[in-house]
PDB file of N, CA and C in Angstrom:
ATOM      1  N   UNK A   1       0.839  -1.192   0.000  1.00  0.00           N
ATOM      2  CA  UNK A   1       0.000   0.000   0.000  1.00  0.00           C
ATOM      3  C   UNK A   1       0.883   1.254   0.000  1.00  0.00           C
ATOM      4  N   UNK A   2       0.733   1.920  -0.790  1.00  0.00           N
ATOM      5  CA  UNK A   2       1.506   3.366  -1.177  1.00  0.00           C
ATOM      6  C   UNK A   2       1.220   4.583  -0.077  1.00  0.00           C
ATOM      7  N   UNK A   3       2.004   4.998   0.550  1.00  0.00           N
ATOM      8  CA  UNK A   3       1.659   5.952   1.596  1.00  0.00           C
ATOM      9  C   UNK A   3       1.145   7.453   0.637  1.00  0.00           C
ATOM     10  N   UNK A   4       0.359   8.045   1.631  1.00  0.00           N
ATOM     11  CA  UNK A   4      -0.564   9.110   1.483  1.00  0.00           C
ATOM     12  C   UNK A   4       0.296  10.329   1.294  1.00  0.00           C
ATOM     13  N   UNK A   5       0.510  10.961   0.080  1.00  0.00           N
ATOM     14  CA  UNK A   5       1.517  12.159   0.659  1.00  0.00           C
ATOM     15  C   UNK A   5       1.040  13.272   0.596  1.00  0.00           C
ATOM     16  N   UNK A   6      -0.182  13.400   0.085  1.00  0.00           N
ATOM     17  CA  UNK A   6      -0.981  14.468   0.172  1.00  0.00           C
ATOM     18  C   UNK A   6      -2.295  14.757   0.532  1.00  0.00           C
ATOM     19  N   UNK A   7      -3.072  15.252   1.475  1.00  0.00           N
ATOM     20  CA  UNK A   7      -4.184  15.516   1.592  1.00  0.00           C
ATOM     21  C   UNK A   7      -5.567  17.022   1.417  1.00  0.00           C
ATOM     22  N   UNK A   8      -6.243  16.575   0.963  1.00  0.00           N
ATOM     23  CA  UNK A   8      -6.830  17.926   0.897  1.00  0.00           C
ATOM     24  C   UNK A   8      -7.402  18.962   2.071  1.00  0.00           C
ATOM     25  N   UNK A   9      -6.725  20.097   2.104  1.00  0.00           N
ATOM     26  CA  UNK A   9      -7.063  20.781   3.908  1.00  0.00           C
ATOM     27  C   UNK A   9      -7.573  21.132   4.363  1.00  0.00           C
ATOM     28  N   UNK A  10      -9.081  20.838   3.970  1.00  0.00           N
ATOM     29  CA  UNK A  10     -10.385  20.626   4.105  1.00  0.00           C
ATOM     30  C   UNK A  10     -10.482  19.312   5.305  1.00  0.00           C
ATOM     31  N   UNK A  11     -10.211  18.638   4.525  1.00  0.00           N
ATOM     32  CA  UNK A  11     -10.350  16.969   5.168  1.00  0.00           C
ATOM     33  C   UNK A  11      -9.202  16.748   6.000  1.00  0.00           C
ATOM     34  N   UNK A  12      -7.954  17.476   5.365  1.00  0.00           N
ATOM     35  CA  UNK A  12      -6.785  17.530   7.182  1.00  0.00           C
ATOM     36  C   UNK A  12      -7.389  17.798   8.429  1.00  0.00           C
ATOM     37  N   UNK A  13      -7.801  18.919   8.232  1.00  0.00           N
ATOM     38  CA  UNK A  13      -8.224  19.722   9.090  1.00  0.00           C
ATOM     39  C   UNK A  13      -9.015  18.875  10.261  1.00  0.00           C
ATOM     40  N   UNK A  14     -10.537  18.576   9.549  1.00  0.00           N
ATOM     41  CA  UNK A  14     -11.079  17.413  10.078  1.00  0.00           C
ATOM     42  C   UNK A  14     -10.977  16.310  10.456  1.00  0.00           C
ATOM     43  N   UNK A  15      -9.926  15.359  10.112  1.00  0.00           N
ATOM     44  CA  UNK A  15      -9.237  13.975  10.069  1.00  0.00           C
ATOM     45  C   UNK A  15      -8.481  14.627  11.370  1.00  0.00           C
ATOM     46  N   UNK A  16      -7.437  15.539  11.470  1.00  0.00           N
ATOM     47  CA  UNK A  16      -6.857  15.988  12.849  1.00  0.00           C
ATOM     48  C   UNK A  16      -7.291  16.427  13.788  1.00  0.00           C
ATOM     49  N   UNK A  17      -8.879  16.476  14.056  1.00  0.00           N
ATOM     50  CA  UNK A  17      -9.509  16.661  15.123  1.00  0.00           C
ATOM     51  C   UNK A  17      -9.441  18.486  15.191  1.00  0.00           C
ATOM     52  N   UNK A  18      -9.212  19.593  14.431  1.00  0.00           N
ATOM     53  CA  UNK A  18      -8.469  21.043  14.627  1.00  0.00           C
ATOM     54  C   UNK A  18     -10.098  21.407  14.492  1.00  0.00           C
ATOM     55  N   UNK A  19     -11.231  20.849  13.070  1.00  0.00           N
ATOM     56  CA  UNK A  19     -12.360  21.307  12.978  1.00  0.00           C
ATOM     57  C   UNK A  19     -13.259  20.125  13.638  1.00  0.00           C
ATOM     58  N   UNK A  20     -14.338  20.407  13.656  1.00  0.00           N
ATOM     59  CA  UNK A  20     -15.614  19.356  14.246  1.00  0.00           C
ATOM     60  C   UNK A  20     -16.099  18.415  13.224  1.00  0.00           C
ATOM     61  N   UNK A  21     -16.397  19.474  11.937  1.00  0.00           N
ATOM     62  CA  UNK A  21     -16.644  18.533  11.139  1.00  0.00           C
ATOM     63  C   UNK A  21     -16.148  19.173   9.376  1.00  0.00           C
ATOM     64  N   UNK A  22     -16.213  18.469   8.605  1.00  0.00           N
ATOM     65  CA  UNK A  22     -15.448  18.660   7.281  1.00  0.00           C
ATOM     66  C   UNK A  22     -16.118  19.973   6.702  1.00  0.00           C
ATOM     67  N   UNK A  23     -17.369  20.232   6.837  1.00  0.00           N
ATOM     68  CA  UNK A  23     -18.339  21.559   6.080  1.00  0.00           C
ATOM     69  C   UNK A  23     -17.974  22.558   7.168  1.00  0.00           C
ATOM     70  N   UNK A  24     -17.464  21.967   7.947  1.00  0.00           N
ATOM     71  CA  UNK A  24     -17.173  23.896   8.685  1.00  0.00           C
ATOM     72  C   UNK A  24     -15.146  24.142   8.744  1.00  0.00           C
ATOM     73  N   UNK A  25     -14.343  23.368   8.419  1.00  0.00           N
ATOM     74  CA  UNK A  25     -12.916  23.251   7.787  1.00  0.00           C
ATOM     75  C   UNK A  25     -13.492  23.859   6.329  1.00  0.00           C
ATOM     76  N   UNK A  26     -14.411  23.452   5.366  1.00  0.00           N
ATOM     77  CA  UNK A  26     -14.677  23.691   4.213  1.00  0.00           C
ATOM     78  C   UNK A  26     -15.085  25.318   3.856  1.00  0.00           C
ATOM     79  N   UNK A  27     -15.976  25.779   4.983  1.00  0.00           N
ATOM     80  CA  UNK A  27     -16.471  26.835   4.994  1.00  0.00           C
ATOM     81  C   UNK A  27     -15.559  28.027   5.503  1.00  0.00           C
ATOM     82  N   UNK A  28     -14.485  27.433   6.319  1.00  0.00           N
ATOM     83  CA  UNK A  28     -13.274  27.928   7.181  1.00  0.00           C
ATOM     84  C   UNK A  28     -12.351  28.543   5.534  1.00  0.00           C
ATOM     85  N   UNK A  29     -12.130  27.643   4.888  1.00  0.00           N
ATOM     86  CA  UNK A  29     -11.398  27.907   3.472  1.00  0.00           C
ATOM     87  C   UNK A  29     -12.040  28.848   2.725  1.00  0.00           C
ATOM     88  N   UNK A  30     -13.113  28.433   2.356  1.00  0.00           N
ATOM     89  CA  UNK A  30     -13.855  29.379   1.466  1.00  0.00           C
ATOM     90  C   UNK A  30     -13.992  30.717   1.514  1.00  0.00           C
ATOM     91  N   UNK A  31     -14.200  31.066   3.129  1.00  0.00           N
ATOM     92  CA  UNK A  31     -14.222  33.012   3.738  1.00  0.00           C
ATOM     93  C   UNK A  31     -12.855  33.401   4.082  1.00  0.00           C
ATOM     94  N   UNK A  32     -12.033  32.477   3.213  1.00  0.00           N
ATOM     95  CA  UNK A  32     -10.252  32.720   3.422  1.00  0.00           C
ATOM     96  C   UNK A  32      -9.664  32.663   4.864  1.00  0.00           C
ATOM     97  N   UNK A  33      -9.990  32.360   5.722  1.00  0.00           N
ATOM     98  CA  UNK A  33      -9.550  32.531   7.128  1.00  0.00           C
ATOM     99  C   UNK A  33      -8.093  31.113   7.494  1.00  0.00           C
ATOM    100  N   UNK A  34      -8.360  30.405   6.713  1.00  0.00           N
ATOM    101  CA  UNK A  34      -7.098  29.063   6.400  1.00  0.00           C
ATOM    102  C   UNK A  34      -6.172  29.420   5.309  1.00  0.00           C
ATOM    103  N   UNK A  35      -4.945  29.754   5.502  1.00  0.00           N
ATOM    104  CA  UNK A  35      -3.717  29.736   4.552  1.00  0.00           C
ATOM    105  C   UNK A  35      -2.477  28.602   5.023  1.00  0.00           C
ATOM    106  N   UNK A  36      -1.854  28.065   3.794  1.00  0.00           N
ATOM    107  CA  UNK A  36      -1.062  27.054   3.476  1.00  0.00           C
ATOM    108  C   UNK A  36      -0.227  27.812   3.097  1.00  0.00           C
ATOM    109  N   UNK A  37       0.751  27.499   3.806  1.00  0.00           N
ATOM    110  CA  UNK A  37       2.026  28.648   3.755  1.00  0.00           C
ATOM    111  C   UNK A  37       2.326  29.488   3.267  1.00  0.00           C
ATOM    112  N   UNK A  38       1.172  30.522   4.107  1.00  0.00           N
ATOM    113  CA  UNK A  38       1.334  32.163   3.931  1.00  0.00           C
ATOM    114  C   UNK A  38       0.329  32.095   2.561  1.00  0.00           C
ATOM    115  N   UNK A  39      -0.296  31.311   1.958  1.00  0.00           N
ATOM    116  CA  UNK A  39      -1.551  31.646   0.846  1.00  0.00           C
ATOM    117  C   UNK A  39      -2.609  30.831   1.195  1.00  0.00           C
ATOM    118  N   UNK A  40      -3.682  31.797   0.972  1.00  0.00           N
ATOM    119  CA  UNK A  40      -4.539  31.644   1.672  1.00  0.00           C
ATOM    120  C   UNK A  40      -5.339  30.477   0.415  1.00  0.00           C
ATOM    121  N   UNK A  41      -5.654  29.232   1.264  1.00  0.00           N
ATOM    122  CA  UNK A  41      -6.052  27.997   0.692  1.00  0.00           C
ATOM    123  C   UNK A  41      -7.640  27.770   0.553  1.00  0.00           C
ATOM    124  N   UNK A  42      -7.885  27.091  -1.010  1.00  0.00           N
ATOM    125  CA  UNK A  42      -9.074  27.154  -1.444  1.00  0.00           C
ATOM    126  C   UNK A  42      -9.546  25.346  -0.256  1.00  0.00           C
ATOM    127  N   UNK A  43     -10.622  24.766  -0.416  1.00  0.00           N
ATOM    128  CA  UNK A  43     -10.834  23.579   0.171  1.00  0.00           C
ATOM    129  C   UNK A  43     -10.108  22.532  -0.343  1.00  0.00           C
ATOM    130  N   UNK A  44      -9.866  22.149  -1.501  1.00  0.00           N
ATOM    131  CA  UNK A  44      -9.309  21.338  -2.588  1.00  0.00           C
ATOM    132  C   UNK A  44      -7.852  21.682  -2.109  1.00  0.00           C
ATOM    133  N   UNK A  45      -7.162  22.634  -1.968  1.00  0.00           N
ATOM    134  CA  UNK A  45      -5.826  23.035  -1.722  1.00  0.00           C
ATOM    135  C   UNK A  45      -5.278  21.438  -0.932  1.00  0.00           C
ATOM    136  N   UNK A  46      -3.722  20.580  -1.711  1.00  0.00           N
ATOM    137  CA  UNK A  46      -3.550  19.856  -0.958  1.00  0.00           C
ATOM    138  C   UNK A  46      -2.525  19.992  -0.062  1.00  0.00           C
ATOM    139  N   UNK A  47      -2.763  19.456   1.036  1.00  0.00           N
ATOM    140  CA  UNK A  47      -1.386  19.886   2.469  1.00  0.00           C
ATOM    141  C   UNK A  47      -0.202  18.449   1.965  1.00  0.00           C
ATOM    142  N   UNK A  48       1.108  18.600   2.579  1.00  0.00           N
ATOM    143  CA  UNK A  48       1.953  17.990   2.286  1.00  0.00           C
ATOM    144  C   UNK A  48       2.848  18.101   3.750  1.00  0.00           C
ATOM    145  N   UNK A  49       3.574  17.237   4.277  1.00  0.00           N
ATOM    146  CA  UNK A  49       4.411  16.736   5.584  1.00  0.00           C
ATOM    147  C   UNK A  49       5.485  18.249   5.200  1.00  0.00           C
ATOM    148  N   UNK A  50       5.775  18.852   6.377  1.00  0.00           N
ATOM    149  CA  UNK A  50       6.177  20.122   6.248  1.00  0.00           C
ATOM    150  C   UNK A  50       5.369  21.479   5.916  1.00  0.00           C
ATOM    151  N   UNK A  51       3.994  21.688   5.458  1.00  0.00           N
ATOM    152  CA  UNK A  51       3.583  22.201   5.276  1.00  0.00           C
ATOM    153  C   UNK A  51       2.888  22.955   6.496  1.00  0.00           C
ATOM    154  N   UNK A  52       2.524  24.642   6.505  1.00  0.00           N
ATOM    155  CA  UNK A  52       2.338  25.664   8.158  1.00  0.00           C
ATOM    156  C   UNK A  52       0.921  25.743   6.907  1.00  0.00           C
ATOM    157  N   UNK A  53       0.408  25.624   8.501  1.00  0.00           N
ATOM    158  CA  UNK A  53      -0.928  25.665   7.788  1.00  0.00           C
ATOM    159  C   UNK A  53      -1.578  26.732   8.837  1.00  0.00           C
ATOM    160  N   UNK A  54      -1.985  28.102   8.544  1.00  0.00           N
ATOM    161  CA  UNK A  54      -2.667  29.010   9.668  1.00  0.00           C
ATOM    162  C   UNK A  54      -3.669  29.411   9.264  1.00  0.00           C
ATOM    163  N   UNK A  55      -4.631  29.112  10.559  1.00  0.00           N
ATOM    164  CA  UNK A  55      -6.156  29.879  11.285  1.00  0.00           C
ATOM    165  C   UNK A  55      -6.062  30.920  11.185  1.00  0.00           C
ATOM    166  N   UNK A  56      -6.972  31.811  11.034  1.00  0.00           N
ATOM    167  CA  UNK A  56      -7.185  32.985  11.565  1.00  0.00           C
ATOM    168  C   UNK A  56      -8.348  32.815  12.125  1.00  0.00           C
ATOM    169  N   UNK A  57      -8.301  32.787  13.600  1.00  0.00           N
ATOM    170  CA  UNK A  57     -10.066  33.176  13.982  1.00  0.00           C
ATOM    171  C   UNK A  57      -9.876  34.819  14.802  1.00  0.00           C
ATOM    172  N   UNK A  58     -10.881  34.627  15.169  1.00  0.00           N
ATOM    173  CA  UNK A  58     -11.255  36.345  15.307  1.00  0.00           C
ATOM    174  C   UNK A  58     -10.818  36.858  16.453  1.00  0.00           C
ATOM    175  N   UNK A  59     -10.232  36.089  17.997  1.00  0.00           N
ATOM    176  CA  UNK A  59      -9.372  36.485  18.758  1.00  0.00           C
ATOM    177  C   UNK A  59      -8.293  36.201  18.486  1.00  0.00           C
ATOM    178  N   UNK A  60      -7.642  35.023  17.841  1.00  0.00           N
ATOM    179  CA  UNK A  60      -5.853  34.672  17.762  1.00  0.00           C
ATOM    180  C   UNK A  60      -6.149  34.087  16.493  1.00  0.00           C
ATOM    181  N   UNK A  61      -4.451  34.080  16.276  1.00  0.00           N
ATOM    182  CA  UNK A  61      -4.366  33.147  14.981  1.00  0.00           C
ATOM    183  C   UNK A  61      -3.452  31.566  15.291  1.00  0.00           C
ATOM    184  N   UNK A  62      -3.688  30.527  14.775  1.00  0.00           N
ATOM    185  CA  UNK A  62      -3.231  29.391  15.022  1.00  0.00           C
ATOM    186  C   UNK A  62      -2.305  28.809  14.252  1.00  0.00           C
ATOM    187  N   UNK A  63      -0.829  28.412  14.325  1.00  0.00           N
ATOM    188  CA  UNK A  63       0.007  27.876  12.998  1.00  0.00           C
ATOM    189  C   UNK A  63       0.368  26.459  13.435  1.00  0.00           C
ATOM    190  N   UNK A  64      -0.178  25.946  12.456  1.00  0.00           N
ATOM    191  CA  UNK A  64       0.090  24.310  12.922  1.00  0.00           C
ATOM    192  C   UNK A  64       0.990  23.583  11.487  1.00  0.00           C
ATOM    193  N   UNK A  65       1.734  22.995  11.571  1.00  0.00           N
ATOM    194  CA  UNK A  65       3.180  22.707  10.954  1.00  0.00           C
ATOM    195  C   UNK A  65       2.376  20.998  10.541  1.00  0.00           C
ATOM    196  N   UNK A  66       2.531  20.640   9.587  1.00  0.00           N
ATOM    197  CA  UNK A  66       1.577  19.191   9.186  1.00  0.00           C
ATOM    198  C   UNK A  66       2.926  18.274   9.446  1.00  0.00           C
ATOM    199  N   UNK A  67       2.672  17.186  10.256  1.00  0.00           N
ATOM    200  CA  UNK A  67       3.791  16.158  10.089  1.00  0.00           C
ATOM    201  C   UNK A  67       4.101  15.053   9.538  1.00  0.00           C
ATOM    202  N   UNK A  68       2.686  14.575   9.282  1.00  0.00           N
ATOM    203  CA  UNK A  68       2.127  13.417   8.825  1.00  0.00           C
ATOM    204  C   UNK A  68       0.592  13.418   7.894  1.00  0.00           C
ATOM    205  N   UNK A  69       0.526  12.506   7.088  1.00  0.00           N
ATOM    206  CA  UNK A  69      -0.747  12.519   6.592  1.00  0.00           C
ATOM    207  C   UNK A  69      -1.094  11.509   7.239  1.00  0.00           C
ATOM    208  N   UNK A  70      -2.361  11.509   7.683  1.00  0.00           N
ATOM    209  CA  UNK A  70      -3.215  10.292   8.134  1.00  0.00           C
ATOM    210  C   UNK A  70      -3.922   9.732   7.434  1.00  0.00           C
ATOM    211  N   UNK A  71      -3.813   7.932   7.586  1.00  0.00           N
ATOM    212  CA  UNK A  71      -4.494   6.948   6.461  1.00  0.00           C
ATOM    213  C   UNK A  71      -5.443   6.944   6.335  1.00  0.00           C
ATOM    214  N   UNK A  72      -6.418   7.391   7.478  1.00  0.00           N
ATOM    215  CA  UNK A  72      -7.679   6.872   7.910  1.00  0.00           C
ATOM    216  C   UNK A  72      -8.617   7.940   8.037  1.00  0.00           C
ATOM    217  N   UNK A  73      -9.408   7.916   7.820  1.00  0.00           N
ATOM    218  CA  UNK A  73     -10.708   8.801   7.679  1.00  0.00           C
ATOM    219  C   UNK A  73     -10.748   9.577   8.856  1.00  0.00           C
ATOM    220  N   UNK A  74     -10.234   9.414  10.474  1.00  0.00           N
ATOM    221  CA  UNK A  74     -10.436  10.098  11.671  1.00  0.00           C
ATOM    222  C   UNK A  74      -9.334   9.171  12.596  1.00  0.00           C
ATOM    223  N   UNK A  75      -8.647   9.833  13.446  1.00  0.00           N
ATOM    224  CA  UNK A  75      -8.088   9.653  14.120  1.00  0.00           C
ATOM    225  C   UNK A  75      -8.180   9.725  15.878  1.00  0.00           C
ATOM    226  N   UNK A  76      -7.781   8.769  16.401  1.00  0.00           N
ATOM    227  CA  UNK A  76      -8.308   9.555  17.731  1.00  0.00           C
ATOM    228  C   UNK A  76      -7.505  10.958  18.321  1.00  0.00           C
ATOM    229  N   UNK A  77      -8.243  11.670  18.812  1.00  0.00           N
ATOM    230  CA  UNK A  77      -7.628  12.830  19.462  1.00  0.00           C
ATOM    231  C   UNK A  77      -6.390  13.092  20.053  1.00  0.00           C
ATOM    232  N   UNK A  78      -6.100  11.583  20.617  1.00  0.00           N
ATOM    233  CA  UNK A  78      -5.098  11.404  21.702  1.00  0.00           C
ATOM    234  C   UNK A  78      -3.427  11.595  20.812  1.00  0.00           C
ATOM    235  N   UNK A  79      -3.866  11.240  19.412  1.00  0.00           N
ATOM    236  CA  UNK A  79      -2.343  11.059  18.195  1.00  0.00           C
ATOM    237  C   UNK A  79      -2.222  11.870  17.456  1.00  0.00           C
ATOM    238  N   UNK A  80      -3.322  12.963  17.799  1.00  0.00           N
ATOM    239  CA  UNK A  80      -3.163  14.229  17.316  1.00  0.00           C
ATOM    240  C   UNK A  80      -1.837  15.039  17.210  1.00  0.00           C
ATOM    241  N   UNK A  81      -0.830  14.931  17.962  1.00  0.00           N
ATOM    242  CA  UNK A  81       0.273  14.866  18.068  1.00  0.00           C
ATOM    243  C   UNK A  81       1.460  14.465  16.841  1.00  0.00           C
ATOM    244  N   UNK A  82       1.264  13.494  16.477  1.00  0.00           N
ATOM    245  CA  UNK A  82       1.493  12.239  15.689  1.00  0.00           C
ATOM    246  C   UNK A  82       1.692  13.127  14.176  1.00  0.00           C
ATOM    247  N   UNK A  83       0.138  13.647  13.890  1.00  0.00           N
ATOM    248  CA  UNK A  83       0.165  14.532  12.167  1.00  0.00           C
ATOM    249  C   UNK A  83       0.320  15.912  12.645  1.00  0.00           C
ATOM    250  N   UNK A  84      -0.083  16.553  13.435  1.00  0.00           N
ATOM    251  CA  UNK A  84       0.286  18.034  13.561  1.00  0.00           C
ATOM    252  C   UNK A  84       1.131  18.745  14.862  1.00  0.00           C
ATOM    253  N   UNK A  85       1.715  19.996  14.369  1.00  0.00           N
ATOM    254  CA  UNK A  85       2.065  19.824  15.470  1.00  0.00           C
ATOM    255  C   UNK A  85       1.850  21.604  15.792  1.00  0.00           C
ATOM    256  N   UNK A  86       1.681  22.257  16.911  1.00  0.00           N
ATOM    257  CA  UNK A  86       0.807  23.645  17.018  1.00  0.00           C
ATOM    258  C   UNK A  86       2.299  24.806  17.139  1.00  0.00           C
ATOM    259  N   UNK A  87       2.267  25.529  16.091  1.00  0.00           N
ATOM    260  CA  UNK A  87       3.810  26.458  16.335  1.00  0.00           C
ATOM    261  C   UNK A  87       3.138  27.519  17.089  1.00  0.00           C
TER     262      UNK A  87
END
């Protein structure tokens, strides 16, 4: 089985536990508030191991550094660790 080297950061987002669910990571992209290193990422945009991926929400902003792609549709919370990591 061929490892995953790219994911879309829509579905990162969600798969890493960062959003609740995939339509609000999706909706997060769309009103530009998610950029992939320093450009601001459409939903489709794919993330890659090394890639700063930053929030903007409306009190702080969040930069989380991708470490890993994950195989699996959801991960538990606890290995969250594991694919991202919070700069």
């Amino acid at each position: 089985m061929a490892k995953i080297a790219a994911m879309r950061v829509d579905k990162f987002l969600n798969t890493v536990n960062i959003t609740k669910r995939r339509a609000v990571s999706e909706d997060m992209c769309k009103s530009g508030v998610v950029s992939v290193n320093g450009v601001v990422a459409k939903p489709a945009k794919e993330v890659k191991i090394g890639d700063v991926i930053t929030i903007k929400f409306l009190a702080k902003e969040a930069r989380y550094e991708v470490l890993a792609i994950p195989e699996t549709k959801s991960i538990p919370k606890s290995a969250q660790a594991l694919y991202v990591k919070e700069l």
